[in-house]
Each structure stands twice: as structure tokens, then as C-alpha cells.
PDB file of C-alpha atoms and ligand atoms in Angstrom:
ATOM      1  CA  MET A   1       0.145   0.031   0.171  1.00  0.00           C
ATOM      2  CA  LEU A   2       1.491   3.511  -1.075  1.00  0.00           C
ATOM      3  CA  VAL A   3       0.482   6.148   1.668  1.00  0.00           C
ATOM      4  CA  CYS A   4       0.435   9.783   0.436  1.00  0.00           C
ATOM      5  CA  PRO A   5       0.147  12.189   3.289  1.00  0.00           C
ATOM      6  CA  SER A   6      -1.838  15.363   2.282  1.00  0.00           C
ATOM      7  CA  MET A   7      -0.486  18.503   3.034  1.00  0.00           C
ATOM      8  CA  LEU A   8      -3.610  20.262   2.865  1.00  0.00           C
ATOM      9  CA  SER A   9      -3.941  18.703   6.783  1.00  0.00           C
ATOM     10  CA  ALA A  10      -0.193  20.190   7.319  1.00  0.00           C
ATOM     11  CA  ASN A  11       0.838  23.153   9.593  1.00  0.00           C
ATOM     12  CA  SER A  12       0.895  25.940   6.848  1.00  0.00           C
ATOM     13  CA  THR A  13       3.127  27.724   8.250  1.00  0.00           C
ATOM     14  CA  LYS A  14       6.006  25.509   8.068  1.00  0.00           C
ATOM     15  CA  LEU A  15       4.602  23.507   5.029  1.00  0.00           C
ATOM     16  CA  GLY A  16       8.743  22.869   4.155  1.00  0.00           C
ATOM     17  CA  GLU A  17       9.640  21.230   7.215  1.00  0.00           C
ATOM     18  CA  GLU A  18       6.265  18.762   7.332  1.00  0.00           C
ATOM     19  CA  LEU A  19       7.782  18.091   3.351  1.00  0.00           C
ATOM     20  CA  ILE A  20      11.009  16.411   4.937  1.00  0.00           C
ATOM     21  CA  ASN A  21       9.400  15.482   8.152  1.00  0.00           C
ATOM     22  CA  LEU A  22       6.776  13.449   5.978  1.00  0.00           C
ATOM     23  CA  GLU A  23       9.701  11.991   3.192  1.00  0.00           C
ATOM     24  CA  LYS A  24      11.615  10.749   6.538  1.00  0.00           C
ATOM     25  CA  SER A  25       8.765   9.382   7.710  1.00  0.00           C
ATOM     26  CA  GLY A  26       8.229   6.882   4.693  1.00  0.00           C
ATOM     27  CA  ALA A  27       5.699   8.703   2.571  1.00  0.00           C
ATOM     28  CA  ASP A  28       5.678   7.154  -0.682  1.00  0.00           C
ATOM     29  CA  SER A  29       4.446  11.158  -2.211  1.00  0.00           C
ATOM     30  CA  ILE A  30       2.916  13.693  -1.590  1.00  0.00           C
ATOM     31  CA  HIS A  31      -0.715  14.683  -2.148  1.00  0.00           C
ATOM     32  CA  TRP A  32      -1.259  18.751  -3.050  1.00  0.00           C
ATOM     33  CA  ASP A  33      -5.154  19.833  -2.998  1.00  0.00           C
ATOM     34  CA  VAL A  34      -5.353  22.335  -5.258  1.00  0.00           C
ATOM     35  CA  MET A  35      -8.732  24.317  -4.688  1.00  0.00           C
ATOM     36  CA  ASP A  36      -9.874  27.286  -6.854  1.00  0.00           C
ATOM     37  CA  GLY A  37     -12.846  28.663  -4.340  1.00  0.00           C
ATOM     38  CA  SER A  38     -15.053  27.372  -7.721  1.00  0.00           C
ATOM     39  CA  PHE A  39     -15.216  23.725  -8.249  1.00  0.00           C
ATOM     40  CA  VAL A  40     -15.196  23.638  -4.191  1.00  0.00           C
ATOM     41  CA  GLU A  41     -15.345  26.375  -1.771  1.00  0.00           C
ATOM     42  CA  ALA A  42     -11.940  26.702  -0.317  1.00  0.00           C
ATOM     43  CA  ILE A  43      -9.054  28.070  -2.013  1.00  0.00           C
ATOM     44  CA  THR A  44      -5.446  26.244  -1.388  1.00  0.00           C
ATOM     45  CA  PHE A  45      -2.421  26.033  -3.431  1.00  0.00           C
ATOM     46  CA  GLY A  46      -1.262  27.150  -6.996  1.00  0.00           C
ATOM     47  CA  HIS A  47       1.642  26.425  -9.087  1.00  0.00           C
ATOM     48  CA  HIS A  48       4.131  28.655  -7.152  1.00  0.00           C
ATOM     49  CA  VAL A  49       4.178  26.799  -3.427  1.00  0.00           C
ATOM     50  CA  ILE A  50       4.388  23.286  -5.150  1.00  0.00           C
ATOM     51  CA  ALA A  51       7.402  25.121  -7.477  1.00  0.00           C
ATOM     52  CA  ASP A  52       8.983  26.002  -4.118  1.00  0.00           C
ATOM     53  CA  HIS A  53       8.473  22.713  -2.175  1.00  0.00           C
ATOM     54  CA  ARG A  54       9.668  20.779  -5.256  1.00  0.00           C
ATOM     55  CA  LYS A  55      13.200  21.792  -4.766  1.00  0.00           C
ATOM     56  CA  LEU A  56      13.137  20.193  -0.854  1.00  0.00           C
ATOM     57  CA  SER A  57      12.348  16.454  -1.858  1.00  0.00           C
ATOM     58  CA  ASN A  58      12.385  14.408  -4.232  1.00  0.00           C
ATOM     59  CA  LEU A  59       9.104  12.518  -3.897  1.00  0.00           C
ATOM     60  CA  ARG A  60       6.705  12.124  -6.163  1.00  0.00           C
ATOM     61  CA  PHE A  61       4.391  14.914  -6.713  1.00  0.00           C
ATOM     62  CA  ASP A  62       0.347  14.598  -7.048  1.00  0.00           C
ATOM     63  CA  VAL A  63      -1.262  16.943  -8.063  1.00  0.00           C
ATOM     64  CA  HIS A  64      -4.816  16.509  -6.978  1.00  0.00           C
ATOM     65  CA  LEU A  65      -7.007  19.415  -9.370  1.00  0.00           C
ATOM     66  CA  MET A  66      -9.966  20.508  -7.769  1.00  0.00           C
ATOM     67  CA  VAL A  67     -10.568  23.395 -10.050  1.00  0.00           C
ATOM     68  CA  GLU A  68     -12.713  24.261 -13.170  1.00  0.00           C
ATOM     69  CA  ASN A  69     -10.777  24.490 -16.400  1.00  0.00           C
ATOM     70  CA  PRO A  70      -7.924  22.116 -15.417  1.00  0.00           C
ATOM     71  CA  GLU A  71      -6.630  22.068 -18.620  1.00  0.00           C
ATOM     72  CA  LYS A  72      -5.352  25.625 -18.049  1.00  0.00           C
ATOM     73  CA  HIS A  73      -3.117  25.051 -15.413  1.00  0.00           C
ATOM     74  CA  MET A  74      -2.079  21.723 -16.541  1.00  0.00           C
ATOM     75  CA  GLU A  75       1.222  23.663 -18.117  1.00  0.00           C
ATOM     76  CA  ASN A  76       2.165  25.721 -15.157  1.00  0.00           C
ATOM     77  CA  PHE A  77       2.034  22.705 -12.881  1.00  0.00           C
ATOM     78  CA  ALA A  78       3.748  20.846 -15.216  1.00  0.00           C
ATOM     79  CA  GLN A  79       6.356  23.452 -14.928  1.00  0.00           C
ATOM     80  CA  ALA A  80       6.068  23.773 -11.008  1.00  0.00           C
ATOM     81  CA  GLY A  81       7.341  19.889 -10.764  1.00  0.00           C
ATOM     82  CA  ALA A  82       4.237  17.656 -10.609  1.00  0.00           C
ATOM     83  CA  ASP A  83       4.466  13.842 -11.538  1.00  0.00           C
ATOM     84  CA  VAL A  84       0.984  12.824 -11.388  1.00  0.00           C
ATOM     85  CA  ILE A  85      -1.669  15.631 -12.531  1.00  0.00           C
ATOM     86  CA  ILE A  86      -5.481  14.417 -11.352  1.00  0.00           C
ATOM     87  CA  VAL A  87      -8.200  16.019 -12.460  1.00  0.00           C
ATOM     88  CA  HIS A  88     -12.629  15.696 -11.722  1.00  0.00           C
ATOM     89  CA  PRO A  89     -14.719  14.676 -15.387  1.00  0.00           C
ATOM     90  CA  GLU A  90     -17.248  17.074 -13.647  1.00  0.00           C
ATOM     91  CA  ALA A  91     -14.539  19.632 -14.368  1.00  0.00           C
ATOM     92  CA  CYS A  92     -13.483  18.808 -17.660  1.00  0.00           C
ATOM     93  CA  GLY A  93     -15.535  19.497 -21.030  1.00  0.00           C
ATOM     94  CA  ARG A  94     -13.467  16.849 -22.700  1.00  0.00           C
ATOM     95  CA  LEU A  95     -12.196  14.305 -20.032  1.00  0.00           C
ATOM     96  CA  HIS A  96     -10.667  12.550 -22.991  1.00  0.00           C
ATOM     97  CA  SER A  97      -8.916  15.244 -24.258  1.00  0.00           C
ATOM     98  CA  ALA A  98      -7.698  16.063 -20.899  1.00  0.00           C
ATOM     99  CA  VAL A  99      -5.851  12.972 -19.575  1.00  0.00           C
ATOM    100  CA  ASP A 100      -4.797  13.095 -23.298  1.00  0.00           C
ATOM    101  CA  ARG A 101      -3.161  16.294 -22.313  1.00  0.00           C
ATOM    102  CA  ILE A 102      -1.384  15.097 -18.971  1.00  0.00           C
ATOM    103  CA  LYS A 103       0.200  12.455 -20.952  1.00  0.00           C
ATOM    104  CA  SER A 104       1.482  14.309 -24.170  1.00  0.00           C
ATOM    105  CA  ILE A 105       2.876  16.996 -21.220  1.00  0.00           C
ATOM    106  CA  GLY A 106       5.268  14.136 -20.088  1.00  0.00           C
ATOM    107  CA  LEU A 107       3.239  13.037 -17.264  1.00  0.00           C
ATOM    108  CA  LYS A 108       1.363  10.515 -14.793  1.00  0.00           C
ATOM    109  CA  SER A 109      -2.473  10.852 -15.245  1.00  0.00           C
ATOM    110  CA  GLY A 110      -5.317  10.347 -13.060  1.00  0.00           C
ATOM    111  CA  VAL A 111      -8.873  10.842 -12.640  1.00  0.00           C
ATOM    112  CA  ALA A 112     -10.877  11.698  -9.462  1.00  0.00           C
ATOM    113  CA  LEU A 113     -14.458  10.105  -9.275  1.00  0.00           C
ATOM    114  CA  ASN A 114     -16.705  11.662  -6.738  1.00  0.00           C
ATOM    115  CA  PRO A 115     -18.811   9.437  -4.514  1.00  0.00           C
ATOM    116  CA  ALA A 116     -21.879  10.034  -6.443  1.00  0.00           C
ATOM    117  CA  THR A 117     -20.220   9.490 -10.113  1.00  0.00           C
ATOM    118  CA  PRO A 118     -19.535   6.054 -11.074  1.00  0.00           C
ATOM    119  CA  VAL A 119     -16.899   3.905 -12.927  1.00  0.00           C
ATOM    120  CA  ASP A 120     -18.436   4.138 -16.212  1.00  0.00           C
ATOM    121  CA  VAL A 121     -16.833   7.737 -16.956  1.00  0.00           C
ATOM    122  CA  LEU A 122     -13.764   5.905 -17.096  1.00  0.00           C
ATOM    123  CA  LYS A 123     -15.224   3.487 -20.022  1.00  0.00           C
ATOM    124  CA  TYR A 124     -13.334   4.719 -23.062  1.00  0.00           C
ATOM    125  CA  CYS A 125     -10.003   6.416 -21.393  1.00  0.00           C
ATOM    126  CA  VAL A 126      -8.563   3.906 -19.110  1.00  0.00           C
ATOM    127  CA  ASP A 127      -6.223   2.809 -21.289  1.00  0.00           C
ATOM    128  CA  GLU A 128      -4.438   6.234 -20.926  1.00  0.00           C
ATOM    129  CA  LEU A 129      -5.026   6.040 -17.217  1.00  0.00           C
ATOM    130  CA  ASP A 130      -2.179   6.201 -14.816  1.00  0.00           C
ATOM    131  CA  MET A 131      -4.156   6.671 -11.329  1.00  0.00           C
ATOM    132  CA  VAL A 132      -7.501   6.622 -10.163  1.00  0.00           C
ATOM    133  CA  LEU A 133      -8.716   8.160  -7.386  1.00  0.00           C
ATOM    134  CA  VAL A 134     -11.692   7.046  -5.582  1.00  0.00           C
ATOM    135  CA  MET A 135     -13.167  10.207  -3.359  1.00  0.00           C
ATOM    136  CA  GLY A 136     -13.629   8.498   0.367  1.00  0.00           C
ATOM    137  CA  VAL A 137     -15.874  11.635   0.685  1.00  0.00           C
ATOM    138  CA  ASN A 138     -16.933  14.552  -0.994  1.00  0.00           C
ATOM    139  CA  PRO A 139     -14.152  16.636  -1.997  1.00  0.00           C
ATOM    140  CA  GLY A 140     -13.495  20.356  -0.339  1.00  0.00           C
ATOM    141  CA  SER A 141     -11.883  19.358   3.377  1.00  0.00           C
ATOM    142  CA  SER A 142     -10.522  17.105   5.275  1.00  0.00           C
ATOM    143  CA  GLY A 143     -11.631  15.293   8.784  1.00  0.00           C
ATOM    144  CA  GLN A 144     -14.699  13.985   6.919  1.00  0.00           C
ATOM    145  CA  SER A 145     -16.035  10.325   7.449  1.00  0.00           C
ATOM    146  CA  PHE A 146     -15.258   7.976   4.769  1.00  0.00           C
ATOM    147  CA  ILE A 147     -18.654   6.794   2.191  1.00  0.00           C
ATOM    148  CA  GLU A 148     -18.548   3.039   2.928  1.00  0.00           C
ATOM    149  CA  SER A 149     -20.616   2.966  -0.521  1.00  0.00           C
ATOM    150  CA  GLN A 150     -17.225   3.960  -2.440  1.00  0.00           C
ATOM    151  CA  LEU A 151     -15.690   0.122  -1.282  1.00  0.00           C
ATOM    152  CA  LYS A 152     -17.838  -1.291  -4.164  1.00  0.00           C
ATOM    153  CA  LYS A 153     -16.410   1.363  -6.538  1.00  0.00           C
ATOM    154  CA  ILE A 154     -12.610   0.467  -5.618  1.00  0.00           C
ATOM    155  CA  ALA A 155     -13.583  -3.647  -6.407  1.00  0.00           C
ATOM    156  CA  GLN A 156     -15.120  -2.288  -9.785  1.00  0.00           C
ATOM    157  CA  LEU A 157     -12.169  -0.673 -10.846  1.00  0.00           C
ATOM    158  CA  GLY A 158      -9.831  -3.605 -10.319  1.00  0.00           C
ATOM    159  CA  SER A 159     -11.923  -5.666 -13.421  1.00  0.00           C
ATOM    160  CA  ILE A 160     -11.910  -2.273 -15.493  1.00  0.00           C
ATOM    161  CA  LEU A 161      -8.602  -0.936 -15.193  1.00  0.00           C
ATOM    162  CA  PRO A 162      -5.158  -1.853 -16.594  1.00  0.00           C
ATOM    163  CA  PRO A 163      -3.121  -4.020 -13.929  1.00  0.00           C
ATOM    164  CA  SER A 164      -0.784  -1.393 -13.833  1.00  0.00           C
ATOM    165  CA  ALA A 165      -3.204   1.319 -12.697  1.00  0.00           C
ATOM    166  CA  GLU A 166      -2.617   2.870  -9.069  1.00  0.00           C
ATOM    167  CA  ILE A 167      -6.332   2.820  -7.378  1.00  0.00           C
ATOM    168  CA  CYS A 168      -5.879   4.927  -4.918  1.00  0.00           C
ATOM    169  CA  VAL A 169      -8.780   6.387  -1.939  1.00  0.00           C
ATOM    170  CA  ASP A 170      -8.364   9.636  -1.586  1.00  0.00           C
ATOM    171  CA  GLY A 171     -10.482  11.243   2.209  1.00  0.00           C
ATOM    172  CA  GLY A 172     -11.709   9.258   5.529  1.00  0.00           C
ATOM    173  CA  MET A 173      -8.707   6.752   5.636  1.00  0.00           C
ATOM    174  CA  ASN A 174      -7.394   5.631   9.098  1.00  0.00           C
ATOM    175  CA  ASP A 175      -6.062   2.793  10.808  1.00  0.00           C
ATOM    176  CA  GLN A 176      -9.759   0.765   9.967  1.00  0.00           C
ATOM    177  CA  THR A 177     -10.831   2.201   7.017  1.00  0.00           C
ATOM    178  CA  VAL A 178      -7.645   1.816   5.557  1.00  0.00           C
ATOM    179  CA  LYS A 179      -7.768  -2.042   5.953  1.00  0.00           C
ATOM    180  CA  GLU A 180     -11.042  -2.389   4.026  1.00  0.00           C
ATOM    181  CA  CYS A 181      -9.929  -0.447   1.194  1.00  0.00           C
ATOM    182  CA  ALA A 182      -6.954  -2.913   0.728  1.00  0.00           C
ATOM    183  CA  LYS A 183      -9.639  -5.758   0.730  1.00  0.00           C
ATOM    184  CA  CYS A 184     -11.265  -4.319  -2.104  1.00  0.00           C
ATOM    185  CA  GLY A 185      -8.474  -3.822  -3.961  1.00  0.00           C
ATOM    186  CA  ALA A 186      -7.428  -0.214  -3.119  1.00  0.00           C
ATOM    187  CA  ASN A 187      -3.308   0.004  -3.266  1.00  0.00           C
ATOM    188  CA  SER A 188      -2.596   3.433  -2.306  1.00  0.00           C
ATOM    189  CA  VAL A 189      -4.268   5.803  -0.049  1.00  0.00           C
ATOM    190  CA  VAL A 190      -4.549   9.810   0.246  1.00  0.00           C
ATOM    191  CA  SER A 191      -4.331  10.494   4.319  1.00  0.00           C
ATOM    192  CA  GLY A 192      -4.639  14.433   5.758  1.00  0.00           C
ATOM    193  CA  SER A 193      -6.029  14.491   9.010  1.00  0.00           C
ATOM    194  CA  TYR A 194      -5.221  10.831  10.422  1.00  0.00           C
ATOM    195  CA  ILE A 195      -1.694  11.431   9.917  1.00  0.00           C
ATOM    196  CA  PHE A 196      -1.302  15.171  10.953  1.00  0.00           C
ATOM    197  CA  LYS A 197      -3.553  14.794  14.266  1.00  0.00           C
ATOM    198  CA  ASN A 198      -0.892  12.033  15.350  1.00  0.00           C
ATOM    199  CA  SER A 199       2.616  13.688  16.575  1.00  0.00           C
ATOM    200  CA  ASP A 200       4.407  10.542  15.055  1.00  0.00           C
ATOM    201  CA  TYR A 201       4.108  10.633  11.095  1.00  0.00           C
ATOM    202  CA  ALA A 202       6.440   7.545  10.761  1.00  0.00           C
ATOM    203  CA  ALA A 203       3.850   5.696  13.317  1.00  0.00           C
ATOM    204  CA  ALA A 204       0.926   6.974  11.228  1.00  0.00           C
ATOM    205  CA  ILE A 205       2.415   5.784   8.058  1.00  0.00           C
ATOM    206  CA  ALA A 206       3.792   2.586   9.145  1.00  0.00           C
ATOM    207  CA  LYS A 207       0.242   1.998  10.876  1.00  0.00           C
ATOM    208  CA  LEU A 208      -1.573   2.327   7.696  1.00  0.00           C
ATOM    209  CA  LYS A 209       0.747   0.571   5.480  1.00  0.00           C
ATOM    210  CA  GLU A 210       0.418  -2.786   8.387  1.00  0.00           C
ATOM    211  CA  ASN A 211      -3.049  -2.563   8.642  1.00  0.00           C
ATOM    212  CA  SER A 212      -3.726  -2.875   4.848  1.00  0.00           C
ATOM    213  CA  ARG A 213      -1.684  -6.063   4.724  1.00  0.00           C
TER     214      ARG A 213
HETATM  215  C1  DX5 B   1     -10.567  16.087   0.141  1.00  0.00           C
HETATM  216  C2  DX5 B   1      -9.290  16.025  -0.712  1.00  0.00           C
HETATM  217  C3  DX5 B   1      -8.345  15.340   0.658  1.00  0.00           C
HETATM  218  C4  DX5 B   1      -8.052  15.469   2.101  1.00  0.00           C
HETATM  219  C5  DX5 B   1      -8.434  13.748   2.836  1.00  0.00           C
HETATM  220  O1  DX5 B   1     -10.971  17.045  -0.683  1.00  0.00           O
HETATM  221  O2  DX5 B   1      -9.386  15.640  -1.824  1.00  0.00           O
HETATM  222  O3  DX5 B   1      -7.207  14.784   0.204  1.00  0.00           O
HETATM  223  O4  DX5 B   1      -7.169  16.351   2.509  1.00  0.00           O
HETATM  224  O5  DX5 B   1      -8.215  14.309   4.124  1.00  0.00           O
HETATM  225  P1  DX5 B   1      -8.620  13.035   5.274  1.00  0.00           P
HETATM  226  O6  DX5 B   1      -7.722  12.169   5.109  1.00  0.00           O
HETATM  227  O7  DX5 B   1      -8.579  13.955   6.464  1.00  0.00           O
HETATM  228  O8  DX5 B   1      -9.800  13.068   4.669  1.00  0.00           O
HETATM  229 ZN1   ZN B   2      -7.164  15.035  -2.547  1.00  0.00          ZN
END
């Protein structure tokens, strides 16, 4: 199980220190929740923030774009050092073209599925996908409870995606919910509040990995 801490729950007065600490603590990638105040209510990080933090770490950077018209911003996040760009179908006029664009700029592509969005939306672009981000909560904030109906979606994805694709669950992950997601076939999780409310990040990351075995 890959564990991808979300910087949304980090202490924003010391993001750099938090990033270095997460790398030392065994994080597999860093999840950046980019929100534009329109696709979701909150506003968070822009590409400059990510570019500055790129200099501090070699970890994979996953940029989760919770923004309208994500295609408009892809080049900036690619130049900032993103490794994976994740878009929401609801925010893209043409999902296939958005995924294609991510691939054409040399990055890995991900599509995020909101809790009410079925897997069918991916039917004609599965072969172009490196990751599906199953939202365990409605996007917009950390600290919400996992929506159990998403377990079925995780299992469905296993049968339609190529074996190399990452099935990552974002939202509501803790030492218990990670077990259920792993059983259904998830091989990656994003974690915000569970890791950051623990003063020992290494212990929290290790627990998520251990409980998914
Ligand atoms: C929600 C974000 C998540 C969030 C997860 O919109 O996409 O990445 O930070 O936070 P927790 O782990 O606290 O649910
Ligand atoms: Zn996210």
C-alpha cells in the first residue's frame, strides 16, 4: 500500500519542514490538494507553492486539481514539478482530451471520481490512465468520514483498469478504513487528518501500511 500524505492538513506556517518530515517518515508521495474556490468552496495552493517545495524533496508529487477548467493550469503545474496530475470529470469539458493532454506533457494521469460519480465515466479512457482517485468523501475539506458505498466502486475498478494502474482512495482514511479499502483492491491511499493529528508521522504511516497487509 502506497501512503500519500495530503499537505492540506499540514501546518501551513511550516510546509517545508512538514514535507521533509514526511519524506523521512516513509511517505511514498505527496498529495497537493489544489482548490480554486469555484469547483469547491476553499482556495488552497497555487503552482508557485508547489515549485518552491519541489526543491526540498524528490518524492513523487501528485497534484489533485479541484478546479474548473483544469486544462488551463496543467502546464504551470507540470513546470512546477508535478509528477501526476489528477482531474475531475465534472470539471473537464472533454475528459479524454484532458487526460491526453496530461500524458502529452510527459506526466502520469489520474482521474478523481466523486462519491456519486460512477466508474462508467472512465469506460473510454481506461487505457490512458495511470491512476484513479476514488473520493472517499465529497471534495472540499479534510477530516470527513469515509463513505462506505465507495468500497464497491474500488472493487469494480479492479476489473476494468489495466493491472499497472494505481487505485488510490482519497478522504476518510484511517487505520480501520484502510483495511476495508485494501481488501477491495486499493493499492494506494491519501491521508490528511489521520497522519497530521498524530505527532509521530512515521508511526501513523507505518500503521496504515501494516493494516492494509
Ligand atoms: C478532500 C481532499 C483530500 C483530503 C483528505 O477534498 O481531496 O485529499 O485532504 O483529508 P482526510 O484524510 O482528513 O480525509
Ligand atoms: Zn485530494
